[in-house]
C-alpha atoms as a PDB file:
ATOM      1  CA  MET A   1     -23.421  -3.999 -19.171  1.00  0.00           C
ATOM      2  CA  ALA A   2     -19.952  -2.410 -19.109  1.00  0.00           C
ATOM      3  CA  GLU A   3     -17.752  -2.970 -16.101  1.00  0.00           C
ATOM      4  CA  PRO A   4     -14.278  -1.796 -15.003  1.00  0.00           C
ATOM      5  CA  LEU A   5     -11.462  -3.728 -16.677  1.00  0.00           C
ATOM      6  CA  ILE A   6      -8.320  -2.101 -15.223  1.00  0.00           C
ATOM      7  CA  PRO A   7      -6.758  -4.083 -12.338  1.00  0.00           C
ATOM      8  CA  TYR A   8      -5.619  -2.382  -9.143  1.00  0.00           C
ATOM      9  CA  ILE A   9      -1.843  -2.656  -9.574  1.00  0.00           C
ATOM     10  CA  THR A  10       0.564  -1.898  -6.718  1.00  0.00           C
ATOM     11  CA  LEU A  11       4.350  -2.177  -6.378  1.00  0.00           C
ATOM     12  CA  PRO A  12       6.102  -3.299  -3.164  1.00  0.00           C
ATOM     13  CA  GLU A  13       8.085  -0.888  -0.987  1.00  0.00           C
ATOM     14  CA  ILE A  14      11.684  -1.511   0.082  1.00  0.00           C
ATOM     15  CA  PRO A  15      11.880  -1.069   3.899  1.00  0.00           C
ATOM     16  CA  LEU A  16      14.528   1.204   5.475  1.00  0.00           C
ATOM     17  CA  GLY A  17      13.688   0.587   9.109  1.00  0.00           C
ATOM     18  CA  PHE A  18      17.362   0.831  10.142  1.00  0.00           C
ATOM     19  CA  LEU A  19      17.118   4.621   9.761  1.00  0.00           C
ATOM     20  CA  LEU A  20      15.030   4.710  12.971  1.00  0.00           C
ATOM     21  CA  ASP A  21      18.212   3.860  14.897  1.00  0.00           C
ATOM     22  CA  VAL A  22      20.251   6.722  13.415  1.00  0.00           C
ATOM     23  CA  PRO A  23      20.718   9.540  15.993  1.00  0.00           C
ATOM     24  CA  LEU A  24      18.719  12.718  15.261  1.00  0.00           C
ATOM     25  CA  LEU A  25      17.583  11.423  11.872  1.00  0.00           C
ATOM     26  CA  GLY A  26      15.457   8.718  13.455  1.00  0.00           C
ATOM     27  CA  ARG A  27      13.375  11.329  15.317  1.00  0.00           C
ATOM     28  CA  LEU A  28      11.986  12.597  11.992  1.00  0.00           C
ATOM     29  CA  PHE A  29      10.206   9.301  11.349  1.00  0.00           C
ATOM     30  CA  ASP A  30       7.143   7.752  12.907  1.00  0.00           C
ATOM     31  CA  PRO A  31       8.101   4.346  14.421  1.00  0.00           C
ATOM     32  CA  ALA A  32       4.633   3.071  13.511  1.00  0.00           C
ATOM     33  CA  HIS A  33       5.395   3.884   9.866  1.00  0.00           C
ATOM     34  CA  PRO A  34       9.112   3.233   9.295  1.00  0.00           C
ATOM     35  CA  PRO A  35      10.728   4.777   6.203  1.00  0.00           C
ATOM     36  CA  SER A  36      11.018   2.852   2.957  1.00  0.00           C
ATOM     37  CA  ILE A  37      11.853   3.296  -0.722  1.00  0.00           C
ATOM     38  CA  LYS A  38       8.471   3.871  -2.249  1.00  0.00           C
ATOM     39  CA  PRO A  39       7.500   3.149  -5.864  1.00  0.00           C
ATOM     40  CA  PHE A  40       6.114   6.665  -6.262  1.00  0.00           C
ATOM     41  CA  GLY A  41       9.372   8.318  -5.244  1.00  0.00           C
ATOM     42  CA  THR A  42      11.391   5.915  -7.373  1.00  0.00           C
ATOM     43  CA  LEU A  43       9.382   6.668 -10.519  1.00  0.00           C
ATOM     44  CA  VAL A  44       9.490  10.409  -9.857  1.00  0.00           C
ATOM     45  CA  ALA A  45      13.267  10.274  -9.362  1.00  0.00           C
ATOM     46  CA  LEU A  46      13.619   8.276 -12.589  1.00  0.00           C
ATOM     47  CA  GLY A  47      11.561  10.881 -14.424  1.00  0.00           C
ATOM     48  CA  VAL A  48      13.716  13.709 -13.050  1.00  0.00           C
ATOM     49  CA  TYR A  49      16.909  11.907 -14.063  1.00  0.00           C
ATOM     50  CA  ILE A  50      15.762  11.092 -17.602  1.00  0.00           C
ATOM     51  CA  GLY A  51      14.347  14.601 -18.017  1.00  0.00           C
ATOM     52  CA  SER A  52      17.627  16.150 -16.829  1.00  0.00           C
ATOM     53  CA  VAL A  53      19.705  14.095 -19.272  1.00  0.00           C
ATOM     54  CA  ILE A  54      17.464  15.013 -22.215  1.00  0.00           C
ATOM     55  CA  THR A  55      17.420  18.654 -21.140  1.00  0.00           C
ATOM     56  CA  MET A  56      21.222  18.845 -21.049  1.00  0.00           C
ATOM     57  CA  ASN A  57      21.474  17.283 -24.512  1.00  0.00           C
ATOM     58  CA  ARG A  58      18.927  19.740 -25.887  1.00  0.00           C
ATOM     59  CA  ALA A  59      20.758  22.651 -24.293  1.00  0.00           C
ATOM     60  CA  LYS A  60      23.860  21.615 -26.238  1.00  0.00           C
ATOM     61  CA  GLU A  61      21.787  21.447 -29.429  1.00  0.00           C
ATOM     62  CA  ARG A  62      20.662  25.036 -28.917  1.00  0.00           C
ATOM     63  CA  GLY A  63      24.154  26.246 -28.036  1.00  0.00           C
ATOM     64  CA  LEU A  64      23.315  27.142 -24.430  1.00  0.00           C
ATOM     65  CA  ASP A  65      25.834  27.188 -21.595  1.00  0.00           C
ATOM     66  CA  THR A  66      25.586  23.672 -20.091  1.00  0.00           C
ATOM     67  CA  LYS A  67      26.977  24.780 -16.726  1.00  0.00           C
ATOM     68  CA  LYS A  68      24.271  27.421 -16.405  1.00  0.00           C
ATOM     69  CA  MET A  69      21.692  24.903 -17.610  1.00  0.00           C
ATOM     70  CA  ASN A  70      22.748  22.460 -14.895  1.00  0.00           C
ATOM     71  CA  GLU A  71      22.512  25.148 -12.216  1.00  0.00           C
ATOM     72  CA  PHE A  72      19.122  26.245 -13.522  1.00  0.00           C
ATOM     73  CA  ILE A  73      17.781  22.664 -13.310  1.00  0.00           C
ATOM     74  CA  PHE A  74      19.029  22.409  -9.715  1.00  0.00           C
ATOM     75  CA  TYR A  75      17.192  25.565  -8.670  1.00  0.00           C
ATOM     76  CA  VAL A  76      13.966  24.781 -10.524  1.00  0.00           C
ATOM     77  CA  VAL A  77      13.685  21.082  -9.633  1.00  0.00           C
ATOM     78  CA  GLY A  78      14.909  21.445  -6.050  1.00  0.00           C
ATOM     79  CA  ILE A  79      12.617  24.320  -5.111  1.00  0.00           C
ATOM     80  CA  GLY A  80       9.859  22.722  -7.187  1.00  0.00           C
ATOM     81  CA  PHE A  81       9.910  19.648  -4.950  1.00  0.00           C
ATOM     82  CA  ILE A  82       9.804  21.811  -1.829  1.00  0.00           C
ATOM     83  CA  GLY A  83       6.861  23.774  -3.175  1.00  0.00           C
ATOM     84  CA  GLY A  84       5.149  20.580  -4.289  1.00  0.00           C
ATOM     85  CA  HIS A  85       5.115  19.176  -0.776  1.00  0.00           C
ATOM     86  CA  VAL A  86       4.604  22.358   1.238  1.00  0.00           C
ATOM     87  CA  LEU A  87       1.628  23.555  -0.817  1.00  0.00           C
ATOM     88  CA  ASP A  88       0.165  20.042  -0.878  1.00  0.00           C
ATOM     89  CA  ALA A  89       0.358  19.969   2.914  1.00  0.00           C
ATOM     90  CA  ILE A  90      -1.180  23.429   3.330  1.00  0.00           C
ATOM     91  CA  PHE A  91      -4.067  23.140   0.863  1.00  0.00           C
ATOM     92  CA  TYR A  92      -4.831  19.411   0.911  1.00  0.00           C
ATOM     93  CA  HIS A  93      -3.940  18.437   4.498  1.00  0.00           C
ATOM     94  CA  PRO A  94      -4.327  21.576   6.669  1.00  0.00           C
ATOM     95  CA  GLN A  95      -5.588  19.571   9.647  1.00  0.00           C
ATOM     96  CA  ARG A  96      -2.441  17.436   9.647  1.00  0.00           C
ATOM     97  CA  VAL A  97      -0.234  20.529   9.459  1.00  0.00           C
ATOM     98  CA  ALA A  98      -2.124  22.015  12.420  1.00  0.00           C
ATOM     99  CA  ARG A  99      -1.516  18.829  14.438  1.00  0.00           C
ATOM    100  CA  ASP A 100       2.086  18.349  13.352  1.00  0.00           C
ATOM    101  CA  PRO A 101       3.855  21.382  11.807  1.00  0.00           C
ATOM    102  CA  LEU A 102       6.959  19.224  11.184  1.00  0.00           C
ATOM    103  CA  TYR A 103       4.918  17.541   8.450  1.00  0.00           C
ATOM    104  CA  LEU A 104       5.903  20.501   6.278  1.00  0.00           C
ATOM    105  CA  LEU A 105       9.494  19.217   6.396  1.00  0.00           C
ATOM    106  CA  GLN A 106       8.629  15.650   5.373  1.00  0.00           C
ATOM    107  CA  LEU A 107       9.221  16.279   1.674  1.00  0.00           C
ATOM    108  CA  TRP A 108       8.923  12.590   0.814  1.00  0.00           C
ATOM    109  CA  ASP A 109       5.320  12.386   2.025  1.00  0.00           C
ATOM    110  CA  GLY A 110       2.916  13.844  -0.548  1.00  0.00           C
ATOM    111  CA  LEU A 111       3.322  16.121  -3.548  1.00  0.00           C
ATOM    112  CA  SER A 112       0.985  18.463  -5.387  1.00  0.00           C
ATOM    113  CA  SER A 113       1.530  19.021  -9.109  1.00  0.00           C
ATOM    114  CA  TYR A 114       0.482  22.675  -8.957  1.00  0.00           C
ATOM    115  CA  GLY A 115       2.555  23.152  -5.827  1.00  0.00           C
ATOM    116  CA  GLY A 116       5.500  21.822  -7.811  1.00  0.00           C
ATOM    117  CA  PHE A 117       4.757  24.227 -10.667  1.00  0.00           C
ATOM    118  CA  ILE A 118       4.623  27.190  -8.292  1.00  0.00           C
ATOM    119  CA  GLY A 119       7.814  26.060  -6.560  1.00  0.00           C
ATOM    120  CA  ALA A 120       9.562  25.704  -9.930  1.00  0.00           C
ATOM    121  CA  ILE A 121       8.524  29.243 -10.891  1.00  0.00           C
ATOM    122  CA  MET A 122       9.906  30.494  -7.582  1.00  0.00           C
ATOM    123  CA  GLY A 123      13.131  28.628  -8.318  1.00  0.00           C
ATOM    124  CA  LEU A 124      13.298  30.326 -11.710  1.00  0.00           C
ATOM    125  CA  PHE A 125      13.033  33.797 -10.189  1.00  0.00           C
ATOM    126  CA  ILE A 126      15.491  32.978  -7.408  1.00  0.00           C
ATOM    127  CA  TYR A 127      18.009  31.762  -9.995  1.00  0.00           C
ATOM    128  CA  LYS A 128      17.427  34.890 -12.075  1.00  0.00           C
ATOM    129  CA  TYR A 129      17.989  37.113  -9.038  1.00  0.00           C
ATOM    130  CA  VAL A 130      21.025  35.262  -7.655  1.00  0.00           C
ATOM    131  CA  LYS A 131      22.813  34.687 -10.955  1.00  0.00           C
ATOM    132  CA  ARG A 132      21.661  37.859 -12.749  1.00  0.00           C
ATOM    133  CA  GLU A 133      20.880  35.789 -15.836  1.00  0.00           C
ATOM    134  CA  ARG A 134      18.207  35.895 -18.499  1.00  0.00           C
ATOM    135  CA  VAL A 135      16.344  32.644 -17.949  1.00  0.00           C
ATOM    136  CA  MET A 136      13.677  32.254 -20.630  1.00  0.00           C
ATOM    137  CA  LYS A 137      15.844  30.291 -23.082  1.00  0.00           C
ATOM    138  CA  TYR A 138      16.856  27.900 -20.310  1.00  0.00           C
ATOM    139  CA  ALA A 139      13.280  27.614 -19.069  1.00  0.00           C
ATOM    140  CA  GLU A 140      12.046  26.767 -22.568  1.00  0.00           C
ATOM    141  CA  VAL A 141      14.399  23.787 -22.811  1.00  0.00           C
ATOM    142  CA  VAL A 142      13.245  22.476 -19.429  1.00  0.00           C
ATOM    143  CA  ILE A 143       9.562  22.950 -20.242  1.00  0.00           C
ATOM    144  CA  ALA A 144       9.881  21.361 -23.684  1.00  0.00           C
ATOM    145  CA  THR A 145      11.247  18.232 -21.951  1.00  0.00           C
ATOM    146  CA  PHE A 146       8.907  18.323 -18.958  1.00  0.00           C
ATOM    147  CA  PRO A 147       6.071  16.154 -20.421  1.00  0.00           C
ATOM    148  CA  ILE A 148       8.517  13.240 -20.806  1.00  0.00           C
ATOM    149  CA  ALA A 149       9.421  13.411 -17.100  1.00  0.00           C
ATOM    150  CA  TRP A 150       5.764  14.008 -16.203  1.00  0.00           C
ATOM    151  CA  VAL A 151       4.786  10.616 -17.671  1.00  0.00           C
ATOM    152  CA  PHE A 152       6.968   8.937 -15.024  1.00  0.00           C
ATOM    153  CA  GLY A 153       5.577  11.151 -12.263  1.00  0.00           C
ATOM    154  CA  ARG A 154       1.982  10.294 -13.105  1.00  0.00           C
ATOM    155  CA  ALA A 155       2.946   6.633 -13.513  1.00  0.00           C
ATOM    156  CA  GLY A 156       4.020   6.851  -9.878  1.00  0.00           C
ATOM    157  CA  CYS A 157       0.595   8.227  -8.967  1.00  0.00           C
ATOM    158  CA  SER A 158      -1.089   5.385 -10.864  1.00  0.00           C
ATOM    159  CA  VAL A 159       0.693   2.636  -8.894  1.00  0.00           C
ATOM    160  CA  VAL A 160      -0.014   4.172  -5.480  1.00  0.00           C
ATOM    161  CA  HIS A 161      -3.546   5.246  -6.467  1.00  0.00           C
ATOM    162  CA  ASP A 162      -3.320   8.501  -4.519  1.00  0.00           C
ATOM    163  CA  HIS A 163      -5.813  10.327  -6.770  1.00  0.00           C
ATOM    164  CA  PRO A 164      -8.987   8.252  -6.448  1.00  0.00           C
ATOM    165  CA  GLY A 165     -11.946   9.331  -8.541  1.00  0.00           C
ATOM    166  CA  ARG A 166     -15.664   8.885  -8.230  1.00  0.00           C
ATOM    167  CA  LEU A 167     -17.397   5.519  -8.472  1.00  0.00           C
ATOM    168  CA  SER A 168     -17.788   4.352 -12.059  1.00  0.00           C
ATOM    169  CA  ASP A 169     -18.716   1.320 -14.156  1.00  0.00           C
ATOM    170  CA  ALA A 170     -16.758   2.594 -17.176  1.00  0.00           C
ATOM    171  CA  TRP A 171     -14.431   0.034 -18.768  1.00  0.00           C
ATOM    172  CA  PHE A 172     -11.406   2.277 -18.081  1.00  0.00           C
ATOM    173  CA  ALA A 173     -12.194   2.543 -14.354  1.00  0.00           C
ATOM    174  CA  VAL A 174      -9.917   0.748 -11.894  1.00  0.00           C
ATOM    175  CA  ARG A 175     -11.074  -2.122  -9.687  1.00  0.00           C
ATOM    176  CA  TYR A 176     -10.353  -0.619  -6.260  1.00  0.00           C
ATOM    177  CA  PRO A 177     -10.423  -3.289  -3.508  1.00  0.00           C
ATOM    178  CA  MET A 178     -13.317  -3.070  -1.067  1.00  0.00           C
ATOM    179  CA  GLY A 179     -13.912  -5.731   1.565  1.00  0.00           C
ATOM    180  CA  ASP A 180     -13.773  -9.122  -0.102  1.00  0.00           C
ATOM    181  CA  GLY A 181     -14.488  -7.668  -3.526  1.00  0.00           C
ATOM    182  CA  TRP A 182     -13.844  -4.515  -5.525  1.00  0.00           C
ATOM    183  CA  VAL A 183     -15.555  -1.366  -6.690  1.00  0.00           C
ATOM    184  CA  GLY A 184     -14.985   0.576  -9.893  1.00  0.00           C
ATOM    185  CA  ARG A 185     -13.439   4.048  -9.572  1.00  0.00           C
ATOM    186  CA  TYR A 186     -11.775   6.523 -11.883  1.00  0.00           C
ATOM    187  CA  ASP A 187      -8.046   6.671 -11.191  1.00  0.00           C
ATOM    188  CA  LEU A 188      -7.058  10.235 -12.030  1.00  0.00           C
ATOM    189  CA  GLY A 189      -3.329   9.517 -11.784  1.00  0.00           C
ATOM    190  CA  LEU A 190      -3.629   6.761 -14.377  1.00  0.00           C
ATOM    191  CA  ILE A 191      -5.866   8.831 -16.673  1.00  0.00           C
ATOM    192  CA  GLU A 192      -3.508  11.792 -16.579  1.00  0.00           C
ATOM    193  CA  CYS A 193      -0.501   9.527 -17.179  1.00  0.00           C
ATOM    194  CA  VAL A 194      -2.143   8.124 -20.330  1.00  0.00           C
ATOM    195  CA  LEU A 195      -3.127  11.596 -21.571  1.00  0.00           C
ATOM    196  CA  THR A 196       0.401  12.924 -21.010  1.00  0.00           C
ATOM    197  CA  ILE A 197       1.939  10.381 -23.400  1.00  0.00           C
ATOM    198  CA  PRO A 198       0.566  12.008 -26.608  1.00  0.00           C
ATOM    199  CA  LEU A 199       1.514  15.429 -25.201  1.00  0.00           C
ATOM    200  CA  ALA A 200       5.101  14.239 -24.680  1.00  0.00           C
ATOM    201  CA  ILE A 201       5.200  12.834 -28.233  1.00  0.00           C
ATOM    202  CA  ALA A 202       3.855  16.129 -29.627  1.00  0.00           C
ATOM    203  CA  PHE A 203       6.546  18.097 -27.781  1.00  0.00           C
ATOM    204  CA  VAL A 204       9.265  15.789 -29.140  1.00  0.00           C
ATOM    205  CA  ILE A 205       8.024  16.443 -32.689  1.00  0.00           C
ATOM    206  CA  LEU A 206       7.700  20.194 -32.139  1.00  0.00           C
ATOM    207  CA  TRP A 207      11.223  20.375 -30.724  1.00  0.00           C
ATOM    208  CA  ARG A 208      12.732  19.324 -34.059  1.00  0.00           C
ATOM    209  CA  ARG A 209      12.277  22.821 -35.430  1.00  0.00           C
ATOM    210  CA  PRO A 210      13.336  25.965 -33.507  1.00  0.00           C
ATOM    211  CA  ARG A 211      10.367  27.829 -32.011  1.00  0.00           C
ATOM    212  CA  PRO A 212      10.035  31.362 -30.645  1.00  0.00           C
ATOM    213  CA  VAL A 213      11.169  31.642 -27.042  1.00  0.00           C
ATOM    214  CA  GLY A 214       8.078  31.293 -24.859  1.00  0.00           C
ATOM    215  CA  PHE A 215       6.248  28.969 -27.256  1.00  0.00           C
ATOM    216  CA  PHE A 216       6.613  25.779 -25.187  1.00  0.00           C
ATOM    217  CA  THR A 217       5.841  27.614 -21.941  1.00  0.00           C
ATOM    218  CA  GLY A 218       2.600  28.940 -23.353  1.00  0.00           C
ATOM    219  CA  LEU A 219       1.635  25.690 -25.054  1.00  0.00           C
ATOM    220  CA  ILE A 220       2.028  23.463 -22.017  1.00  0.00           C
ATOM    221  CA  CYS A 221      -0.032  25.838 -19.843  1.00  0.00           C
ATOM    222  CA  ILE A 222      -2.828  26.037 -22.421  1.00  0.00           C
ATOM    223  CA  ALA A 223      -2.791  22.269 -22.945  1.00  0.00           C
ATOM    224  CA  TYR A 224      -2.730  21.275 -19.268  1.00  0.00           C
ATOM    225  CA  ALA A 225      -5.062  23.759 -17.557  1.00  0.00           C
ATOM    226  CA  PRO A 226      -8.407  22.900 -19.255  1.00  0.00           C
ATOM    227  CA  VAL A 227      -7.749  19.142 -19.177  1.00  0.00           C
ATOM    228  CA  ARG A 228      -6.892  19.201 -15.477  1.00  0.00           C
ATOM    229  CA  PHE A 229      -9.897  21.422 -14.746  1.00  0.00           C
ATOM    230  CA  VAL A 230     -12.291  18.910 -16.332  1.00  0.00           C
ATOM    231  CA  LEU A 231     -10.617  15.826 -14.841  1.00  0.00           C
ATOM    232  CA  ASP A 232     -10.868  17.172 -11.294  1.00  0.00           C
ATOM    233  CA  PHE A 233     -14.664  16.979 -11.500  1.00  0.00           C
ATOM    234  CA  LEU A 234     -14.145  13.200 -11.561  1.00  0.00           C
ATOM    235  CA  ARG A 235     -12.121  13.226  -8.329  1.00  0.00           C
ATOM    236  CA  GLU A 236     -13.551  11.822  -5.137  1.00  0.00           C
ATOM    237  CA  GLU A 237     -14.334  14.437  -2.535  1.00  0.00           C
ATOM    238  CA  GLU A 238     -12.519  14.519   0.777  1.00  0.00           C
ATOM    239  CA  ARG A 239     -13.731  11.579   2.892  1.00  0.00           C
ATOM    240  CA  GLY A 240     -16.213  10.853   0.099  1.00  0.00           C
ATOM    241  CA  GLY A 241     -17.499   7.285  -0.020  1.00  0.00           C
ATOM    242  CA  GLY A 242     -15.223   6.309   2.845  1.00  0.00           C
ATOM    243  CA  MET A 243     -12.238   6.690   0.500  1.00  0.00           C
ATOM    244  CA  LEU A 244      -8.907   8.038   1.696  1.00  0.00           C
ATOM    245  CA  GLY A 245      -7.154  10.421  -0.661  1.00  0.00           C
ATOM    246  CA  GLY A 246     -10.172  12.450  -1.712  1.00  0.00           C
ATOM    247  CA  ASP A 247      -9.612  16.121  -2.505  1.00  0.00           C
ATOM    248  CA  PRO A 248     -11.037  19.026  -0.468  1.00  0.00           C
ATOM    249  CA  ARG A 249     -13.249  21.626  -2.168  1.00  0.00           C
ATOM    250  CA  TYR A 250     -13.087  25.392  -1.849  1.00  0.00           C
ATOM    251  CA  GLY A 251     -16.156  27.073  -3.279  1.00  0.00           C
ATOM    252  CA  GLY A 252     -17.059  23.824  -5.026  1.00  0.00           C
ATOM    253  CA  LEU A 253     -13.675  23.474  -6.775  1.00  0.00           C
ATOM    254  CA  THR A 254     -10.458  21.666  -5.887  1.00  0.00           C
ATOM    255  CA  PRO A 255      -7.300  23.720  -5.216  1.00  0.00           C
ATOM    256  CA  ALA A 256      -5.969  22.555  -8.591  1.00  0.00           C
ATOM    257  CA  GLN A 257      -9.086  23.776 -10.395  1.00  0.00           C
ATOM    258  CA  TRP A 258      -8.671  27.244  -8.939  1.00  0.00           C
ATOM    259  CA  ALA A 259      -5.033  27.208 -10.044  1.00  0.00           C
ATOM    260  CA  CYS A 260      -6.107  26.263 -13.583  1.00  0.00           C
ATOM    261  CA  PHE A 261      -7.494  29.767 -14.160  1.00  0.00           C
ATOM    262  CA  GLY A 262      -4.127  31.338 -13.425  1.00  0.00           C
ATOM    263  CA  LEU A 263      -2.222  28.741 -15.465  1.00  0.00           C
ATOM    264  CA  LEU A 264      -4.432  29.295 -18.506  1.00  0.00           C
ATOM    265  CA  ALA A 265      -3.933  33.067 -18.268  1.00  0.00           C
ATOM    266  CA  ILE A 266      -0.161  32.555 -18.070  1.00  0.00           C
ATOM    267  CA  GLY A 267      -0.276  30.282 -21.105  1.00  0.00           C
ATOM    268  CA  ILE A 268      -2.181  32.802 -23.206  1.00  0.00           C
ATOM    269  CA  TYR A 269       0.222  35.550 -22.171  1.00  0.00           C
ATOM    270  CA  PHE A 270       3.312  33.562 -23.133  1.00  0.00           C
ATOM    271  CA  MET A 271       1.858  32.461 -26.462  1.00  0.00           C
ATOM    272  CA  ARG A 272       1.070  36.064 -27.353  1.00  0.00           C
ATOM    273  CA  MET A 273       4.505  37.270 -26.333  1.00  0.00           C
ATOM    274  CA  ALA A 274       6.172  34.400 -28.203  1.00  0.00           C
ATOM    275  CA  SER A 275       4.191  35.142 -31.379  1.00  0.00           C
ATOM    276  CA  LYS A 276       5.478  38.721 -31.253  1.00  0.00           C
ATOM    277  CA  GLY A 277       9.051  37.644 -30.518  1.00  0.00           C
ATOM    278  CA  ARG A 278       9.089  39.651 -27.300  1.00  0.00           C
ATOM    279  CA  PHE A 279      11.468  37.250 -25.531  1.00  0.00           C
ATOM    280  CA  ASP A 280      13.895  37.454 -28.465  1.00  0.00           C
ATOM    281  CA  GLU A 281      14.024  41.247 -28.488  1.00  0.00           C
ATOM    282  CA  GLU A 282      17.174  41.771 -26.433  1.00  0.00           C
ATOM    283  CA  PRO A 283      19.560  40.295 -29.031  1.00  0.00           C
ATOM    284  CA  ALA A 284      17.806  42.380 -31.682  1.00  0.00           C
ATOM    285  CA  LYS A 285      18.253  45.510 -29.585  1.00  0.00           C
ATOM    286  CA  LYS A 286      21.910  44.763 -29.113  1.00  0.00           C
ATOM    287  CA  LEU A 287      22.277  44.202 -32.845  1.00  0.00           C
ATOM    288  CA  GLY A 288      20.438  47.442 -33.556  1.00  0.00           C
ATOM    289  CA  LYS A 289      22.608  49.275 -31.070  1.00  0.00           C
ATOM    290  CA  GLY A 290      25.691  47.876 -32.764  1.00  0.00           C
ATOM    291  CA  LYS A 291      24.469  49.046 -36.140  1.00  0.00           C
ATOM    292  CA  ARG A 292      23.765  52.524 -34.806  1.00  0.00           C
ATOM    293  CA  SER A 293      27.219  52.655 -33.231  1.00  0.00           C
ATOM    294  CA  LYS A 294      28.833  51.685 -36.531  1.00  0.00           C
ATOM    295  CA  LYS A 295      26.853  54.346 -38.379  1.00  0.00           C
ATOM    296  CA  LYS A 296      27.810  56.943 -35.782  1.00  0.00           C
ATOM    297  CA  LYS A 297      31.450  55.917 -35.984  1.00  0.00           C
ATOM    298  CA  ALA A 298      31.409  56.038 -39.777  1.00  0.00           C
ATOM    299  CA  ALA A 299      29.869  59.505 -39.677  1.00  0.00           C
ATOM    300  CA  THR A 300      32.577  60.815 -37.362  1.00  0.00           C
ATOM    301  CA  GLU A 301      35.290  59.313 -39.522  1.00  0.00           C
ATOM    302  CA  GLN A 302      34.092  61.096 -42.698  1.00  0.00           C
ATOM    303  CA  PRO A 303      36.425  63.960 -43.677  1.00  0.00           C
ATOM    304  CA  ALA A 304      34.995  67.341 -42.859  1.00  0.00           C
ATOM    305  CA  GLU A 305      33.932  69.426 -45.834  1.00  0.00           C
ATOM    306  CA  GLU A 306      36.507  72.012 -46.905  1.00  0.00           C
ATOM    307  CA  ALA A 307      35.553  75.465 -45.713  1.00  0.00           C
ATOM    308  CA  PRO A 308      35.230  78.083 -48.476  1.00  0.00           C
ATOM    309  CA  PRO A 309      38.170  80.466 -48.740  1.00  0.00           C
ATOM    310  CA  ALA A 310      37.755  83.518 -46.595  1.00  0.00           C
ATOM    311  CA  ALA A 311      36.842  86.630 -48.485  1.00  0.00           C
ATOM    312  CA  GLU A 312      39.358  89.455 -48.630  1.00  0.00           C
ATOM    313  CA  GLY A 313      39.169  91.500 -45.482  1.00  0.00           C
ATOM    314  CA  GLN A 314      37.124  88.793 -43.750  1.00  0.00           C
ATOM    315  CA  GLU A 315      38.467  87.498 -40.503  1.00  0.00           C
ATOM    316  CA  SER A 316      39.796  84.001 -41.048  1.00  0.00           C
END
């Protein structure tokens, strides 16, 4: 009979209890749970750093303005983290928000992947509005690199086991501790981390040749949405089996599953637009306008045809 073979791996936290004694700052923390450097946050930060370095190098390869690229990353990643926590708090922990509204400001405590996606999209539009820039070429570079950073993010989930799945005897289930023994469960963070690795490799290979603008945006949405939708059926329900970290259901689906419908639609839209070169049209229009201007200028510079001599008695 098959049995779970994956051990329940955890990484130690580095305590930062001295922050409780800092005026004003200390009031943001719960003395019963002093702050610390957590393995999840460390791996996420490492993923963001590595992703940012690769993104900047790729921006140079494509001849993009590196200063604008750096600013774009700041907007997208910064607001993405805010959205990741705020939407996680609202949709996954509404009771906690009702008890303690300041929980919305504790950005280090809980993140939702779809909340991060929505926050990043908001950051994109805010950057576009503030800077008056066309953003699709910059967004494509970020998205083409995103799966590499996402591997580190999901690795963080796998070591804190914050996405417990249903009970299972499958060999790839994790031996979650229970009492003096253990019980087999799917670990959705670990599963998604493993599945993201081939996606990241595929994106590295696809990057080697220039693609239509919008291609990577569409591809990642189409690749992620159906996989996430299926995997969430393996998640433990809220308070299911006495397990903390289960996901709430709305109409029988998790918040992420509902978001999958919208993400898939976005992916199909971008792939269609990319295949038609719609996001590359502006340079073509400018080129066409330039050609028309040259033609118009050439026409005006042509010598006017000589008028026929006026007939005798005709007014000249």
